[in-house]
mmCIF file of C-alpha atoms in Angstrom:
data_model
loop_
_atom_site.group_PDB
_atom_site.id
_atom_site.type_symbol
_atom_site.label_atom_id
_atom_site.label_comp_id
_atom_site.label_asym_id
_atom_site.label_seq_id
_atom_site.Cartn_x
_atom_site.Cartn_y
_atom_site.Cartn_z
ATOM 1 C CA MET A 1 0.087 0.404 -0.070
ATOM 2 C CA THR A 2 2.788 2.582 0.943
ATOM 3 C CA ILE A 3 4.844 1.645 -2.581
ATOM 4 C CA VAL A 4 1.365 2.356 -4.392
ATOM 5 C CA ALA A 5 0.738 5.992 -2.048
ATOM 6 C CA ILE A 6 4.522 6.710 -3.119
ATOM 7 C CA ILE A 7 3.874 6.049 -7.137
ATOM 8 C CA ILE A 8 0.821 8.152 -6.953
ATOM 9 C CA ILE A 9 2.378 10.919 -4.964
ATOM 10 C CA LEU A 10 5.035 10.768 -7.831
ATOM 11 C CA LEU A 11 2.563 10.903 -10.502
ATOM 12 C CA MET A 12 0.936 13.930 -8.668
ATOM 13 C CA ALA A 13 3.716 15.737 -8.737
ATOM 14 C CA LEU A 14 4.428 15.099 -12.730
ATOM 15 C CA LEU A 15 1.462 15.575 -13.470
ATOM 16 C CA GLY A 16 1.925 19.054 -12.054
ATOM 17 C CA ALA A 17 -0.396 18.712 -8.803
ATOM 18 C CA PRO A 18 0.255 22.032 -6.948
ATOM 19 C CA LEU A 19 3.102 22.057 -4.971
ATOM 20 C CA PHE A 20 1.398 21.998 -1.206
ATOM 21 C CA VAL A 21 -0.602 19.103 -2.664
ATOM 22 C CA VAL A 22 2.587 16.805 -3.088
ATOM 23 C CA ILE A 23 3.990 18.112 0.073
ATOM 24 C CA LEU A 24 0.892 17.565 2.219
ATOM 25 C CA ALA A 25 0.366 13.747 0.555
ATOM 26 C CA ALA A 26 3.955 12.970 1.343
ATOM 27 C CA THR A 27 3.483 14.374 5.130
ATOM 28 C CA MET A 28 0.310 12.383 5.174
ATOM 29 C CA LEU A 29 1.640 9.599 4.096
ATOM 30 C CA GLY A 30 4.803 9.752 6.603
ATOM 31 C CA PHE A 31 2.828 9.857 9.854
ATOM 32 C CA LEU A 32 0.476 7.571 8.611
ATOM 33 C CA SER A 33 3.101 4.837 8.110
ATOM 34 C CA ALA A 34 4.798 6.213 11.457
ATOM 35 C CA ASP A 35 1.041 5.900 13.853
ATOM 36 C CA VAL A 36 1.384 9.525 14.054
ATOM 37 C CA ASP A 37 -2.193 11.021 14.532
ATOM 38 C CA LEU A 38 -2.347 13.743 11.702
ATOM 39 C CA ALA A 39 -3.757 16.655 13.909
ATOM 40 C CA ILE A 40 0.005 17.273 13.907
ATOM 41 C CA ILE A 41 0.042 19.179 10.951
ATOM 42 C CA ALA A 42 -2.849 21.077 11.729
ATOM 43 C CA ALA A 43 -0.822 21.934 15.111
ATOM 44 C CA GLU A 44 1.994 22.774 12.328
ATOM 45 C CA LEU A 45 0.000 25.640 10.845
ATOM 46 C CA TYR A 46 -1.271 27.281 13.887
ATOM 47 C CA ARG A 47 2.447 27.136 15.364
ATOM 48 C CA LEU A 48 3.312 29.125 12.010
ATOM 49 C CA ALA A 49 0.519 31.441 12.566
ATOM 50 C CA GLU A 50 1.835 32.254 15.750
ATOM 51 C CA THR A 51 5.163 33.201 14.357
ATOM 52 C CA PRO A 52 6.111 36.915 14.887
ATOM 53 C CA LEU A 53 7.919 37.460 11.859
ATOM 54 C CA LEU A 54 5.506 36.655 9.475
ATOM 55 C CA LEU A 55 3.092 39.814 9.612
ATOM 56 C CA ALA A 56 6.257 40.855 7.698
ATOM 57 C CA LEU A 57 5.541 38.522 4.570
ATOM 58 C CA PRO A 58 2.273 39.780 3.233
ATOM 59 C CA LEU A 59 2.985 43.205 3.841
ATOM 60 C CA PHE A 60 6.041 43.795 2.443
ATOM 61 C CA THR A 61 4.629 41.814 -0.191
ATOM 62 C CA PHE A 62 1.679 43.851 -1.254
ATOM 63 C CA ALA A 63 4.313 46.993 -0.625
ATOM 64 C CA GLY A 64 6.088 45.081 -3.308
ATOM 65 C CA TYR A 65 3.205 44.723 -5.944
ATOM 66 C CA ILE A 66 2.118 48.505 -5.218
ATOM 67 C CA LEU A 67 5.815 49.612 -6.406
ATOM 68 C CA SER A 68 5.882 47.055 -9.656
ATOM 69 C CA GLU A 69 2.587 48.827 -10.538
ATOM 70 C CA SER A 70 3.382 52.538 -10.301
ATOM 71 C CA ASN A 71 6.281 53.902 -12.455
ATOM 72 C CA THR A 72 8.716 53.814 -9.580
ATOM 73 C CA SER A 73 10.934 52.011 -11.862
ATOM 74 C CA THR A 74 11.157 54.986 -13.932
ATOM 75 C CA ARG A 75 11.959 57.015 -11.377
ATOM 76 C CA ILE A 76 14.341 54.872 -9.701
ATOM 77 C CA ILE A 77 16.403 54.622 -13.224
ATOM 78 C CA ARG A 78 16.261 58.438 -13.951
ATOM 79 C CA LEU A 79 17.819 58.702 -10.278
ATOM 80 C CA THR A 80 20.568 55.862 -10.706
ATOM 81 C CA ARG A 81 21.409 57.564 -14.299
ATOM 82 C CA VAL A 82 22.385 61.065 -12.960
ATOM 83 C CA PHE A 83 24.418 59.655 -9.799
ATOM 84 C CA PHE A 84 25.982 56.703 -11.704
ATOM 85 C CA GLY A 85 25.639 57.457 -15.425
ATOM 86 C CA TRP A 86 28.520 59.621 -15.724
ATOM 87 C CA LEU A 87 31.084 57.058 -14.564
ATOM 88 C CA PRO A 88 32.744 54.387 -16.865
ATOM 89 C CA SER A 89 30.592 52.359 -18.147
ATOM 90 C CA GLY A 90 27.864 54.273 -16.367
ATOM 91 C CA LEU A 91 24.552 52.930 -18.001
ATOM 92 C CA ALA A 92 25.704 49.579 -17.150
ATOM 93 C CA VAL A 93 26.218 50.673 -13.164
ATOM 94 C CA VAL A 94 22.874 52.378 -13.541
ATOM 95 C CA SER A 95 21.200 48.650 -14.852
ATOM 96 C CA LEU A 96 22.521 46.657 -12.210
ATOM 97 C CA VAL A 97 21.989 49.300 -9.247
ATOM 98 C CA ALA A 98 18.686 49.793 -10.245
ATOM 99 C CA CYS A 99 17.735 46.171 -10.842
ATOM 100 C CA ALA A 100 19.056 45.309 -7.022
ATOM 101 C CA VAL A 101 17.316 48.141 -5.501
ATOM 102 C CA PHE A 102 13.943 47.169 -7.685
ATOM 103 C CA THR A 103 13.897 43.201 -6.621
ATOM 104 C CA ALA A 104 14.854 43.888 -3.397
ATOM 105 C CA PHE A 105 11.652 46.124 -2.679
ATOM 106 C CA THR A 106 9.138 44.274 -5.406
ATOM 107 C CA GLY A 107 10.800 40.541 -3.837
ATOM 108 C CA ALA A 108 10.507 39.377 -7.950
ATOM 109 C CA SER A 109 13.434 38.608 -10.100
ATOM 110 C CA GLY A 110 10.965 37.876 -13.135
ATOM 111 C CA ILE A 111 9.108 41.636 -12.693
ATOM 112 C CA THR A 112 12.355 43.368 -12.563
ATOM 113 C CA ILE A 113 13.157 42.281 -16.363
ATOM 114 C CA VAL A 114 9.241 43.278 -17.495
ATOM 115 C CA ALA A 115 9.482 46.715 -15.916
ATOM 116 C CA LEU A 116 12.834 47.553 -16.232
ATOM 117 C CA GLY A 117 14.397 45.669 -19.425
ATOM 118 C CA ALA A 118 11.917 47.229 -21.736
ATOM 119 C CA LEU A 119 13.457 50.980 -20.437
ATOM 120 C CA LEU A 120 17.298 49.297 -20.027
ATOM 121 C CA LEU A 121 17.959 46.958 -22.527
ATOM 122 C CA PRO A 122 17.752 50.085 -25.611
ATOM 123 C CA ALA A 123 18.547 52.506 -23.539
ATOM 124 C CA LEU A 124 22.139 50.290 -23.326
ATOM 125 C CA ILE A 125 22.356 49.517 -26.907
ATOM 126 C CA GLN A 126 21.554 52.969 -28.138
ATOM 127 C CA GLU A 127 24.322 54.093 -25.592
ATOM 128 C CA GLY A 128 26.766 51.820 -27.973
ATOM 129 C CA TYR A 129 26.520 48.733 -25.974
ATOM 130 C CA GLN A 130 26.876 45.504 -27.875
ATOM 131 C CA GLU A 131 23.576 43.809 -27.965
ATOM 132 C CA LYS A 132 24.501 40.521 -26.657
ATOM 133 C CA PHE A 133 26.004 42.140 -23.666
ATOM 134 C CA SER A 134 23.059 44.285 -23.200
ATOM 135 C CA LEU A 135 20.773 41.345 -22.855
ATOM 136 C CA GLY A 136 23.216 39.429 -20.907
ATOM 137 C CA LEU A 137 23.045 42.644 -18.674
ATOM 138 C CA VAL A 138 19.194 42.668 -18.092
ATOM 139 C CA THR A 139 18.520 39.244 -17.613
ATOM 140 C CA THR A 140 20.930 38.151 -15.229
ATOM 141 C CA THR A 141 20.662 41.435 -13.098
ATOM 142 C CA GLY A 142 17.177 41.133 -12.456
ATOM 143 C CA SER A 143 18.004 38.718 -9.437
ATOM 144 C CA LEU A 144 20.724 40.663 -8.102
ATOM 145 C CA GLY A 145 18.295 42.366 -4.997
ATOM 146 C CA LEU A 146 17.798 38.935 -3.493
ATOM 147 C CA LEU A 147 20.212 39.310 -0.972
ATOM 148 C CA LEU A 148 19.300 43.250 -0.245
ATOM 149 C CA PRO A 149 16.547 44.225 2.757
ATOM 150 C CA PRO A 150 13.696 43.549 2.301
ATOM 151 C CA SER A 151 13.823 40.707 -0.061
ATOM 152 C CA ILE A 152 11.053 38.606 0.913
ATOM 153 C CA PRO A 153 13.326 35.357 -0.250
ATOM 154 C CA LEU A 154 15.469 35.984 2.833
ATOM 155 C CA ILE A 155 12.329 36.701 5.496
ATOM 156 C CA LEU A 156 11.459 33.348 4.330
ATOM 157 C CA TYR A 157 14.232 31.984 4.835
ATOM 158 C CA GLY A 158 14.824 33.289 8.395
ATOM 159 C CA ILE A 159 10.829 31.964 9.724
ATOM 160 C CA ILE A 160 11.950 28.548 8.196
ATOM 161 C CA VAL A 161 15.265 28.089 10.153
ATOM 162 C CA GLN A 162 13.819 30.292 13.158
ATOM 163 C CA GLN A 163 10.657 27.044 13.335
ATOM 164 C CA MET A 164 13.048 24.529 13.377
ATOM 165 C CA GLU A 165 14.245 25.538 16.719
ATOM 166 C CA LEU A 166 18.548 24.163 15.928
ATOM 167 C CA GLY A 167 19.432 26.473 19.127
ATOM 168 C CA GLN A 168 21.463 28.682 17.061
ATOM 169 C CA LYS A 169 19.691 31.650 16.797
ATOM 170 C CA PHE A 170 20.283 34.795 14.505
ATOM 171 C CA THR A 171 17.425 37.747 14.305
ATOM 172 C CA LEU A 172 16.042 39.021 10.758
ATOM 173 C CA PRO A 173 18.197 42.223 11.390
ATOM 174 C CA GLU A 174 21.446 40.088 11.293
ATOM 175 C CA LEU A 175 20.157 38.114 8.201
ATOM 176 C CA PHE A 176 19.600 41.746 6.506
ATOM 177 C CA MET A 177 22.713 42.642 7.477
ATOM 178 C CA ALA A 178 24.104 39.507 6.076
ATOM 179 C CA GLY A 179 23.096 39.977 2.598
ATOM 180 C CA ILE A 180 24.627 43.500 2.009
ATOM 181 C CA LEU A 181 28.059 42.857 1.198
ATOM 182 C CA PRO A 182 27.608 39.830 -0.966
ATOM 183 C CA ALA A 183 25.240 41.921 -2.856
ATOM 184 C CA LEU A 184 27.742 44.550 -2.922
ATOM 185 C CA LEU A 185 30.544 42.344 -4.136
ATOM 186 C CA MET A 186 28.261 40.714 -7.233
ATOM 187 C CA ILE A 187 27.223 44.512 -7.929
ATOM 188 C CA VAL A 188 31.202 45.760 -8.598
ATOM 189 C CA LEU A 189 32.359 42.625 -10.276
ATOM 190 C CA LEU A 190 29.627 42.905 -13.002
ATOM 191 C CA ALA A 191 30.568 46.639 -12.705
ATOM 192 C CA LEU A 192 34.008 45.742 -13.480
ATOM 193 C CA TRP A 193 33.615 43.443 -15.355
ATOM 194 C CA ALA A 194 30.944 45.906 -17.909
ATOM 195 C CA ALA A 195 34.047 48.149 -17.897
ATOM 196 C CA TRP A 196 36.761 45.959 -18.948
ATOM 197 C CA THR A 197 33.919 45.095 -22.084
ATOM 198 C CA SER A 198 33.023 47.917 -23.107
ATOM 199 C CA ARG A 199 36.592 49.615 -22.707
ATOM 200 C CA HIS A 200 37.427 49.887 -26.557
ATOM 201 C CA LEU A 201 33.622 50.762 -26.931
ATOM 202 C CA PRO A 202 32.348 54.520 -28.474
ATOM 203 C CA LEU A 203 29.794 54.985 -25.823
ATOM 204 C CA ARG A 204 28.085 58.068 -25.134
ATOM 205 C CA ARG A 205 28.697 59.484 -21.263
ATOM 206 C CA GLY A 206 27.183 62.188 -19.864
ATOM 207 C CA ALA A 207 28.289 64.999 -17.623
ATOM 208 C CA PHE A 208 27.150 65.208 -14.069
ATOM 209 C CA SER A 209 24.058 67.761 -14.516
ATOM 210 C CA ALA A 210 23.480 69.586 -10.963
ATOM 211 C CA ALA A 211 19.984 70.345 -12.192
ATOM 212 C CA GLU A 212 19.262 66.956 -13.066
ATOM 213 C CA ALA A 213 20.173 65.191 -10.241
ATOM 214 C CA VAL A 214 17.712 68.007 -8.072
ATOM 215 C CA ALA A 215 14.711 67.095 -10.671
ATOM 216 C CA ALA A 216 15.448 63.254 -10.238
ATOM 217 C CA VAL A 217 15.650 64.133 -6.594
ATOM 218 C CA LYS A 218 12.551 65.967 -6.605
ATOM 219 C CA GLU A 219 10.486 63.535 -8.951
ATOM 220 C CA ALA A 220 11.377 60.644 -6.651
ATOM 221 C CA ALA A 221 11.326 62.340 -3.640
ATOM 222 C CA TRP A 222 8.430 60.556 -2.001
ATOM 223 C CA GLU A 223 9.996 57.019 -2.427
ATOM 224 C CA LEU A 224 13.213 58.288 -1.266
ATOM 225 C CA PRO A 225 12.409 57.383 2.578
ATOM 226 C CA LEU A 226 11.880 53.812 1.698
ATOM 227 C CA PRO A 227 15.333 52.729 2.776
ATOM 228 C CA VAL A 228 15.329 54.553 5.764
ATOM 229 C CA PHE A 229 12.402 53.366 6.843
ATOM 230 C CA ILE A 230 14.012 49.711 6.822
ATOM 231 C CA VAL A 231 17.617 51.336 8.127
ATOM 232 C CA VAL A 232 16.831 53.912 10.446
ATOM 233 C CA GLY A 233 14.089 51.593 11.555
ATOM 234 C CA ILE A 234 15.521 47.954 11.418
ATOM 235 C CA PHE A 235 19.249 48.772 12.664
ATOM 236 C CA GLY A 236 18.829 51.175 14.124
ATOM 237 C CA GLY A 237 16.431 49.279 16.881
ATOM 238 C CA PHE A 238 13.260 51.730 16.751
ATOM 239 C CA LEU A 239 10.435 49.218 14.947
ATOM 240 C CA THR A 240 10.332 45.833 14.733
ATOM 241 C CA ILE A 241 10.801 43.809 11.461
ATOM 242 C CA SER A 242 6.866 43.864 11.373
ATOM 243 C CA GLU A 243 6.148 47.553 12.133
ATOM 244 C CA VAL A 244 8.924 48.565 9.313
ATOM 245 C CA ALA A 245 6.463 46.220 7.267
ATOM 246 C CA ALA A 246 3.693 47.906 8.150
ATOM 247 C CA VAL A 247 5.149 51.650 7.556
ATOM 248 C CA THR A 248 6.065 50.734 4.373
ATOM 249 C CA ALA A 249 3.501 49.172 2.918
ATOM 250 C CA LEU A 250 1.349 51.817 4.181
ATOM 251 C CA TYR A 251 3.321 54.805 3.172
ATOM 252 C CA VAL A 252 3.997 52.863 0.009
ATOM 253 C CA MET A 253 -0.326 52.254 -0.625
ATOM 254 C CA LEU A 254 -0.588 56.357 -0.107
ATOM 255 C CA VAL A 255 1.836 57.756 -1.884
ATOM 256 C CA GLU A 256 1.202 55.388 -5.159
ATOM 257 C CA THR A 257 -2.297 56.064 -4.368
ATOM 258 C CA ILE A 258 -2.479 60.063 -3.323
ATOM 259 C CA VAL A 259 0.211 61.479 -4.074
ATOM 260 C CA TYR A 260 1.409 60.044 -7.448
ATOM 261 C CA LYS A 261 -1.960 58.972 -8.409
ATOM 262 C CA GLU A 262 -0.896 56.295 -10.421
ATOM 263 C CA ILE A 263 -2.711 53.316 -9.108
ATOM 264 C CA LYS A 264 -6.605 54.142 -8.499
ATOM 265 C CA ALA A 265 -9.045 52.862 -6.454
ATOM 266 C CA GLN A 266 -10.605 50.063 -8.802
ATOM 267 C CA HIS A 267 -6.506 49.006 -9.621
ATOM 268 C CA LEU A 268 -5.732 49.000 -5.668
ATOM 269 C CA ILE A 269 -8.123 46.080 -4.861
ATOM 270 C CA LYS A 270 -6.549 44.141 -7.696
ATOM 271 C CA VAL A 271 -3.149 44.850 -6.640
ATOM 272 C CA ILE A 272 -4.236 43.911 -3.000
ATOM 273 C CA THR A 273 -6.010 40.846 -4.481
ATOM 274 C CA ASP A 274 -2.939 39.614 -6.581
ATOM 275 C CA SER A 275 -0.179 39.967 -3.351
ATOM 276 C CA MET A 276 -2.223 38.108 -1.214
ATOM 277 C CA GLN A 277 -2.809 35.154 -3.406
ATOM 278 C CA MET A 278 0.650 35.052 -3.268
ATOM 279 C CA VAL A 279 1.137 35.358 0.116
ATOM 280 C CA GLY A 280 -1.539 32.656 0.675
ATOM 281 C CA GLY A 281 0.357 30.380 -2.082
ATOM 282 C CA ILE A 282 3.717 30.887 -0.116
ATOM 283 C CA LEU A 283 1.838 30.266 3.818
ATOM 284 C CA LEU A 284 0.136 27.267 2.401
ATOM 285 C CA ILE A 285 3.646 25.430 1.348
ATOM 286 C CA LEU A 286 5.365 26.829 4.324
ATOM 287 C CA GLY A 287 3.126 25.270 6.601
ATOM 288 C CA VAL A 288 2.547 21.827 5.300
ATOM 289 C CA SER A 289 6.387 22.125 4.741
ATOM 290 C CA LEU A 290 7.246 22.561 8.283
ATOM 291 C CA ALA A 291 4.750 19.744 8.798
ATOM 292 C CA PHE A 292 6.445 17.680 6.692
ATOM 293 C CA THR A 293 9.900 18.829 8.475
ATOM 294 C CA ASN A 294 8.540 17.333 11.301
ATOM 295 C CA TYR A 295 8.087 14.240 10.291
ATOM 296 C CA LEU A 296 11.675 14.443 8.649
ATOM 297 C CA VAL A 297 12.888 15.171 12.300
ATOM 298 C CA ASP A 298 11.081 12.397 14.052
ATOM 299 C CA ALA A 299 11.918 9.900 11.685
ATOM 300 C CA GLN A 300 15.782 11.134 11.802
ATOM 301 C CA ILE A 301 16.074 11.790 7.871
ATOM 302 C CA PRO A 302 18.859 14.463 8.386
ATOM 303 C CA MET A 303 20.682 12.458 11.079
ATOM 304 C CA HIS A 304 20.713 9.574 8.500
ATOM 305 C CA LEU A 305 21.963 12.199 5.203
ATOM 306 C CA PHE A 306 24.305 13.606 7.795
ATOM 307 C CA GLU A 307 25.754 10.050 8.963
ATOM 308 C CA TRP A 308 25.906 9.557 4.940
ATOM 309 C CA VAL A 309 27.779 12.892 3.726
ATOM 310 C CA SER A 310 30.035 12.445 6.684
ATOM 311 C CA ALA A 311 31.443 9.334 5.056
ATOM 312 C CA ASN A 312 31.728 10.420 1.861
ATOM 313 C CA VAL A 313 32.541 13.887 2.396
ATOM 314 C CA ASP A 314 35.648 14.602 5.388
ATOM 315 C CA SER A 315 35.678 18.275 4.991
ATOM 316 C CA LYS A 316 33.924 21.441 5.067
ATOM 317 C CA LEU A 317 35.698 23.019 2.308
ATOM 318 C CA THR A 318 34.624 19.782 0.229
ATOM 319 C CA PHE A 319 30.479 20.155 1.650
ATOM 320 C CA LEU A 320 30.469 23.712 0.704
ATOM 321 C CA MET A 321 31.592 22.940 -2.575
ATOM 322 C CA LEU A 322 29.024 20.024 -2.859
ATOM 323 C CA LEU A 323 26.412 22.430 -1.633
ATOM 324 C CA ASN A 324 27.435 24.989 -4.538
ATOM 325 C CA VAL A 325 26.801 22.452 -6.935
ATOM 326 C CA PHE A 326 23.745 21.422 -5.523
ATOM 327 C CA LEU A 327 22.251 24.511 -5.319
ATOM 328 C CA LEU A 328 23.232 25.665 -8.528
ATOM 329 C CA ILE A 329 21.429 22.815 -10.319
ATOM 330 C CA LEU A 330 18.671 23.099 -7.788
ATOM 331 C CA GLY A 331 18.074 26.566 -8.740
ATOM 332 C CA ALA A 332 17.693 25.749 -12.710
ATOM 333 C CA ILE A 333 14.508 23.331 -11.778
ATOM 334 C CA LEU A 334 13.073 25.045 -9.004
ATOM 335 C CA ASP A 335 11.554 28.398 -8.607
ATOM 336 C CA ILE A 336 13.114 30.385 -5.380
ATOM 337 C CA PHE A 337 10.208 29.673 -2.907
ATOM 338 C CA SER A 338 9.603 26.069 -3.493
ATOM 339 C CA ALA A 339 13.379 25.386 -3.077
ATOM 340 C CA LEU A 340 13.804 27.397 -0.014
ATOM 341 C CA VAL A 341 10.692 25.388 1.712
ATOM 342 C CA ILE A 342 11.871 21.928 0.420
ATOM 343 C CA VAL A 343 15.809 21.997 0.793
ATOM 344 C CA VAL A 344 16.335 24.510 3.733
ATOM 345 C CA PRO A 345 15.130 21.907 6.359
ATOM 346 C CA LEU A 346 17.323 19.004 5.047
ATOM 347 C CA ILE A 347 20.511 21.359 4.531
ATOM 348 C CA VAL A 348 20.535 23.483 7.490
ATOM 349 C CA PRO A 349 20.980 20.550 10.255
ATOM 350 C CA ILE A 350 23.801 19.124 7.866
ATOM 351 C CA ALA A 351 25.706 22.643 7.443
ATOM 352 C CA LEU A 352 25.448 23.369 11.346
ATOM 353 C CA ASN A 353 27.439 19.865 11.944
ATOM 354 C CA TYR A 354 30.118 20.757 9.277
ATOM 355 C CA GLY A 355 30.660 24.589 11.127
ATOM 356 C CA VAL A 356 28.394 26.766 8.773
ATOM 357 C CA HIS A 357 26.687 29.567 10.535
ATOM 358 C CA PRO A 358 23.065 29.669 9.914
ATOM 359 C CA VAL A 359 23.221 32.813 8.328
ATOM 360 C CA HIS A 360 26.163 32.402 6.429
ATOM 361 C CA LEU A 361 24.063 29.646 5.039
ATOM 362 C CA GLY A 362 21.324 31.660 4.282
ATOM 363 C CA VAL A 363 23.615 34.015 1.928
ATOM 364 C CA ILE A 364 25.001 30.782 0.153
ATOM 365 C CA PHE A 365 22.050 29.479 -0.736
ATOM 366 C CA LEU A 366 20.236 33.091 -1.968
ATOM 367 C CA ALA A 367 23.424 33.922 -4.300
ATOM 368 C CA ASN A 368 23.028 30.286 -5.897
ATOM 369 C CA MET A 369 19.534 30.854 -6.214
ATOM 370 C CA GLN A 370 20.406 34.250 -8.181
ATOM 371 C CA ILE A 371 22.447 32.319 -10.458
ATOM 372 C CA GLY A 372 20.244 29.346 -10.843
ATOM 373 C CA TYR A 373 17.513 32.122 -12.335
ATOM 374 C CA PHE A 374 19.180 32.318 -15.681
ATOM 375 C CA THR A 375 21.232 29.188 -15.498
ATOM 376 C CA PRO A 376 20.251 26.943 -18.592
ATOM 377 C CA PRO A 377 18.251 24.968 -19.647
ATOM 378 C CA VAL A 378 15.327 25.897 -17.593
ATOM 379 C CA GLY A 379 16.208 29.224 -15.325
ATOM 380 C CA MET A 380 13.081 31.118 -15.116
ATOM 381 C CA ASN A 381 14.876 33.893 -16.272
ATOM 382 C CA LEU A 382 15.748 33.317 -19.516
ATOM 383 C CA PHE A 383 12.279 32.436 -20.361
ATOM 384 C CA ILE A 384 10.959 35.659 -18.924
ATOM 385 C CA ALA A 385 13.846 37.494 -21.127
ATOM 386 C CA SER A 386 13.324 35.475 -23.944
ATOM 387 C CA TYR A 387 8.857 36.400 -24.126
ATOM 388 C CA ARG A 388 10.061 40.169 -23.192
ATOM 389 C CA PHE A 389 12.378 40.556 -25.731
ATOM 390 C CA ASN A 390 11.445 38.388 -28.484
ATOM 391 C CA LYS A 391 14.949 36.898 -28.491
ATOM 392 C CA PRO A 392 15.366 32.805 -29.382
ATOM 393 C CA ILE A 393 16.295 31.336 -25.819
ATOM 394 C CA THR A 394 19.309 29.920 -27.408
ATOM 395 C CA GLU A 395 21.084 33.821 -27.939
ATOM 396 C CA LEU A 396 20.217 34.131 -24.090
ATOM 397 C CA TYR A 397 22.067 31.358 -23.130
ATOM 398 C CA GLN A 398 24.952 32.572 -24.840
ATOM 399 C CA ALA A 399 24.515 36.491 -23.676
ATOM 400 C CA THR A 400 24.409 35.026 -19.941
ATOM 401 C CA ILE A 401 27.387 32.840 -19.782
ATOM 402 C CA PRO A 402 30.267 35.691 -19.206
ATOM 403 C CA PHE A 403 27.674 37.179 -15.987
ATOM 404 C CA MET A 404 27.398 33.798 -14.783
ATOM 405 C CA LEU A 405 30.944 33.137 -14.745
ATOM 406 C CA ILE A 406 31.601 36.326 -12.832
ATOM 407 C CA LEU A 407 28.654 35.628 -10.443
ATOM 408 C CA LEU A 408 30.015 31.833 -10.109
ATOM 409 C CA LEU A 409 33.594 33.652 -8.714
ATOM 410 C CA ALA A 410 31.492 35.776 -6.408
ATOM 411 C CA VAL A 411 30.223 33.057 -4.907
ATOM 412 C CA LEU A 412 32.855 31.274 -4.332
ATOM 413 C CA ILE A 413 34.049 34.124 -2.312
ATOM 414 C CA ILE A 414 30.951 34.470 -0.124
ATOM 415 C CA THR A 415 31.055 30.449 0.596
ATOM 416 C CA TYR A 416 34.645 30.713 1.262
ATOM 417 C CA VAL A 417 35.224 34.124 2.754
ATOM 418 C CA PRO A 418 32.278 33.853 5.558
ATOM 419 C CA TRP A 419 33.361 37.065 7.166
ATOM 420 C CA LEU A 420 31.509 38.883 4.371
ATOM 421 C CA SER A 421 28.223 37.819 5.813
ATOM 422 C CA THR A 422 29.171 37.443 9.400
ATOM 423 C CA TRP A 423 31.189 40.033 10.499
ATOM 424 C CA PHE A 424 28.676 41.274 12.630
ATOM 425 C CA ILE A 425 27.923 38.450 14.492
ATOM 426 C CA ARG A 426 30.123 37.826 17.771
#
């Protein structure tokens, strides 16, 4: 009977059943085979509902959806172009910074490609960059902001690991701080690559204009306080994560609907509906995944997995290298939310036994997921960019390879120099 049930669950997954249904079925099968009351699944859902950090997830998601539906992307590009456009390969740097900021607040790499790509790709080509380079830049930079606060994947990782109660505690502000230097490292390495590859191109660079700077700041004046809310509120210790999320969501809604008037009341209802459907899906998957994690722990599967890994991997350095390979493959075949809820409960206990701090592991995980977004053959950003720019997928494969190699170098540095992620942890 158990074998038949496993085959049915596998068929459900292959036929495209919702992820939460597959995980829930596997969880129920596991508990039934262990003679455990299925009420424990409801208990896990209730425990999730009591998580203090949980409130931040829908609020930041709502704020990100509003920003993605307004003209914030245009204002971000204008602002970054004023202050970075005069640099060598200035527009490439503008693309890197603008995409990272936009993804950090919207939490979605694909939205960044759709919203900013239409503006940046023609501008890059018009300024003199080669089309192949421009395609690769826009496709790869869409995921850069996943390590920057208030990234939704960062929050989700924090919730999952804290629910596991592994004994090595950390706060979400610490996780936010951990991603800043690695994200900056990626941006700097890509900027240096852009400057090197375009050194012989006849690029048109504009001089810094104080008048344009004032105009750009004035245009985005109502959105500029958003990073301040996070930096001062969270890192200054004045507000909790949930309070910052509430302030951000309320402020963004008022600014985009009343001040800029870019989102009408009717459209606001649709934004609320879409964002909460997204959150509902995440929470449903997260709830049943935590129940599944409970079963895995009871069945000592992480312990058996660790024993197997320990018998075959004799050093922390080797483990980290294999972990990176595994995560890169994972990122190419799974979306980031599915990867978080399925894989994190398995790899965190193993990583802790190798002496990897959970904060450092979170940065490694998300840094690899960033690259997975555009890893052939099925990286999600490749297909989004192919559709958005009407280009063959094979052309995007070729365009993104140099950027992938640069970011792989960054991942190796992030992996083997843990100080970049844990410098503030005593």
